[in-house]
Amino acid sequence: MSTVVSIVYSFQDRKHQKYVDPDKYGYLDIVYDIYSSVLRHLPARRTVRFSVKFVLSENHEELQIASDDDVLNMFCLYKQSVEEGDKPIHLAVNQVEVSDCCTTDYSVNGYPSAVIGRDESKGKEIDASMHPSTDVIGKQAGSSGGQKVRIKKTLVSKGNKRSASTDAREATFIRARTRAATRGDASTGTSMIDLTQGSGKGTASTNDTMVYSVSEDEELSFDDSSDEDWRQDKDERSMECGTTNSDSESDTEGNGNGDEDSDGGRDSNDGLSDYHSDDCYEVYNWNYDIDEEAKVNFHVGLCFNNVDEFRAALKEYNIQEGRNIRRLKNEKARVTAVCASEGCKWRIHALPTSDEVTFMVKSYYPDHTCSRLLKNSNATSTWIATKLASKLRTDPDMKTESIHAALNAKYGINPHKQQLYRARKIARQETEGSFKISYAQLPKYGELLREKNPGTVFKLQPHERIDFSQPPVFKRLFICLDACKKGFLRGCRPFIGLDVCHLRGTYEGVFLSAISIDGNNGLFPLAFAVVESETKDSWSFFLYNLYSTIDTAIDGLPLTFMSDKQKGLSDAIEEIFPDAFHRNCCQHLYSNFNAQFTGMQLGNDFWAACKASSAVQFQKAMSKIQIHNKEAHDWLLKNPVGKWARHAFDHRAKSDHITNDMTKSFSQWIDYLKGKPILTLIDSIRVKLMSRLHRRFEKGCSYKGKLTPRMKKKLELVKSDARFCMPIPAGGNEFEVAEANSRRFVVNLNNKTCDCGVWECSGIPCKHAASALIFKRQNLEDYCDKYYTMERYMQAYGEMIHPLPDLTNLEASGEGGVLQPPLLRRLPGRPHKNKKRELGEAEPGAFRRGARTVRCDICKETGHNRRTCQRTPVKEKRQSSRQRATKKGNQMNTRPTDSNISCRLHARSQSSTIVSSQISIPAKRRAQMAAKREKQKKRAKEALGQ
């Protein structure tokens, strides 16, 4: 046999040729060469298995190569069938399997990574050094005990640099040669194998002679495919060699080879220490990924995971290049596409590889000879939503004009406006979830919420079912978080504002909320619900669950509710909370009042009556209303005074609010969530409340003093007003306080009362009480109500709302079946996004602009500016250039005559302006002479008359 044989490895369209020595080439060398050449494109650090076939070109015989014996048989068949040096050996690689996980303990055809060690000539080299001694362990044939025969190799040359893969491949070769020798010379008592390695780079010197001795009637048996045997061999080699790491280090130092590649550095360069996580994610060409910003570039050999990925890339290329592509073949077994334009030579053809899943481009002609199209049918709304997913995620309400401009700038397409609307809707569903599926996920969300936040009330009420085989349909939902409930009971006043707002989602609905106030006059959300409509039944559902959650009283005091006179709410409060007090929002009442009785004076008197904190002030304001309009006075008295007049409120609530603006603020706080799916709506509110409670608790820890910050500022204003009051002590903590306008008020410090009624309503000392307390040198903070103390404030925000895990994979299931969304009700016309505001109700954000009086510069009146002033003089219409040219021509063509001169002289007495430049000098002289003669005649007549 020739000393050098050519071997050609082939895998798909990849081929690699190598010249080897048959006497020193084994199965491990084949696996190593295949893994480092034709399978080099496979990802690194992953377990790989493949099969190798030897094919004879003459008689097409095939031999499966799976061991060293097969390699020996391959060389024998090659010697018998082919003349020496005639043709190469063809080895076909197929059935390639690659694991999905990336690990450092990978293997290739059963050989561990330290043995195979892919030759990374263009990347990082695997410099794994092993001990220079190698042992091969065999078993006695036919022996039950499995007596082991050790074949030992010792290197004479020290300081030789060898890798683990090189030693292991030589060990495998030794096993094969030993097996062949024992089979070939069985008659002799002992078989001696004397193998001398040739010198060369990376190998031992000529003195590295290996002598193997096999005892009589013993036969060697090997199992090359076991990783455990290889590890056992490795451990036993270090024991049998008799050389430790310290000995190796001393030998290295003695030879003067103390570099990092010496034996002393083997522990740090063992193939596992020099590990980088980036190596596990090596880029390889057959895993094609379509990115949002990527550009598709086809070429022959480009691979895709499956046919669907190739079709998606083809569609992306179609839109990217602005061409229409026609698919001649569109099957799982093949895809062939050409340009739809007549005469264009663009063509692509792709087929599956040997695994029948991976798709590869086989032929490709990239040049187009046709023109680019402005409209492309492949740019569907789904594709647009995919491409603009990140932008629409940050701005869900992105204008269609902006979407159109972005698509035109990047892809050069002009989609229809309806496509943009649909794309925006699809993108919202991907980001926020589906409206229909969100209803089905509510039962599991409730279980998760109660599990993470024990004590939370989550009531889900479906529609009544006659046929229980049908799935349940959503009707109502009530939520009260445990942290909000405990915070309200411990730190808030017994005052609750109720409000309703309409949702803007696909299935619409009504959102009910209950809002309280903390000691710093901040909003404290208590509970909320989603119901089908605003009716007495829906309010009863909300209030009944609220009643069962917080009970009827706080600290032995009845609750006080404030609302806008919603439908059925008053009756529901009287039924469920019979001992509670109910207030009506004065802003809502004034809207109805102003619709019938207009006038600024009536409006001012109305608000004076509402804000009056004493009965005397209330009667005074109502008397003014009666004087101006008796019908307005009677209309107000038809409404119970205790529901809208401050002096008639229950003062135990320590709240002087006469409007329900706090609930309006909460509705504005969640306004951007009203159009989202119900699961996104309630979970986003939970997240906002969780953050709000935590943030206010942290701020509360930094506050100093007995009272909350806003109450401190309010007391400072009260102290400033108290300077103009004169307290007169009467004894027993009673005072008579006189104001600058000669009005007098009785103050009782023991009862915390004042005739003005402010102290009883708000719980904060009024200016009269403050003057008395300052007179007695008392601290005003000690006379404030307990609801304004920092202790109560910290108790309100002391609880926390526990976070929830990701809700993406939340199950859509329930006890009675999958919960269905409510019936879709769609009113005619486009749905309203903005709230229908009542008469006189300010626009959102108007309070931030502040009041500012506008005065006109022309008429000096207020309420308008000079641009809209009705007294502005009307400017004359400017003549056109043609009219001005015609007038100038007429003036140039007109010659002055005597009659014209007399007319001009007569007009001069009536007008103060005469254009003298239009009259020539002689004519002017004649006019002067004529005027002189007229004067002389007049004087003559006067003389004759005398």
Coordinates of N, CA, C and O in Angstrom, one line a residue, residues 41 57 189 295 314 396 403 432 442 457 470 495 505 529 562 605 619 697 777 785 825:
H41 N -19.0 24.5 9.8 CA -20.0 25.5 9.9 C -21.0 25.2 11.1 O -21.8 26.1 11.4
S57 N -16.0 3.7 -6.2 CA -16.6 4.3 -7.4 C -16.8 3.2 -8.5 O -17.7 3.4 -9.3
G189 N 3.9 -17.0 21.2 CA 3.5 -16.8 22.6 C 3.3 -15.4 23.0 O 2.4 -15.1 23.7
K295 N -31.5 43.6 6.3 CA -31.7 43.7 4.9 C -31.5 42.3 4.3 O -30.4 41.7 4.6
L314 N -38.4 35.5 1.6 CA -38.7 35.9 0.2 C -39.7 37.0 0.1 O -39.6 37.9 -0.7
P396 N -48.5 53.8 21.1 CA -49.7 53.0 20.6 C -50.6 53.9 19.8 O -51.3 53.4 18.9
I403 N -47.0 56.9 10.5 CA -46.7 55.5 10.1 C -46.5 55.5 8.6 O -45.6 54.8 8.1
E432 N -50.5 44.8 24.1 CA -51.4 44.9 25.2 C -52.3 43.7 25.4 O -52.9 43.5 26.5
L442 N -59.2 36.3 33.2 CA -59.6 37.0 34.4 C -59.6 36.0 35.6 O -59.2 36.3 36.7
V457 N -59.9 41.3 47.8 CA -61.2 40.9 47.3 C -61.3 41.0 45.8 O -61.1 42.1 45.3
Q470 N -73.3 26.0 28.0 CA -72.7 27.1 27.4 C -71.7 27.8 28.3 O -71.8 27.8 29.5
F495 N -64.5 59.2 54.7 CA -65.1 60.0 53.6 C -64.7 59.3 52.3 O -63.5 59.0 52.0
G505 N -62.9 50.7 25.2 CA -62.4 49.5 24.5 C -63.4 48.9 23.5 O -64.4 49.5 23.2
A529 N -64.4 48.9 40.1 CA -65.2 47.8 39.5 C -65.4 48.2 38.0 O -65.3 49.3 37.6
M562 N -69.8 61.0 48.7 CA -70.0 62.1 47.8 C -70.1 61.6 46.4 O -69.2 60.8 45.9
D605 N -73.8 84.2 44.4 CA -74.5 83.9 45.7 C -74.7 82.4 45.9 O -74.8 82.0 47.0
Q619 N -77.9 81.6 55.5 CA -79.1 82.4 55.4 C -78.9 83.7 54.7 O -79.8 84.2 53.9
F697 N -44.9 56.2 50.9 CA -44.3 55.7 52.2 C -42.9 56.2 52.3 O -42.4 56.6 53.4
R777 N -50.3 81.0 74.2 CA -49.0 80.4 73.9 C -49.1 78.9 73.7 O -48.2 78.1 74.3
D785 N -56.9 67.8 64.2 CA -57.5 66.5 64.3 C -56.4 65.4 64.0 O -55.4 65.6 63.4
R825 N -71.7 45.7 21.8 CA -72.7 46.7 21.6 C -72.0 47.9 20.9 O -71.1 48.5 21.4

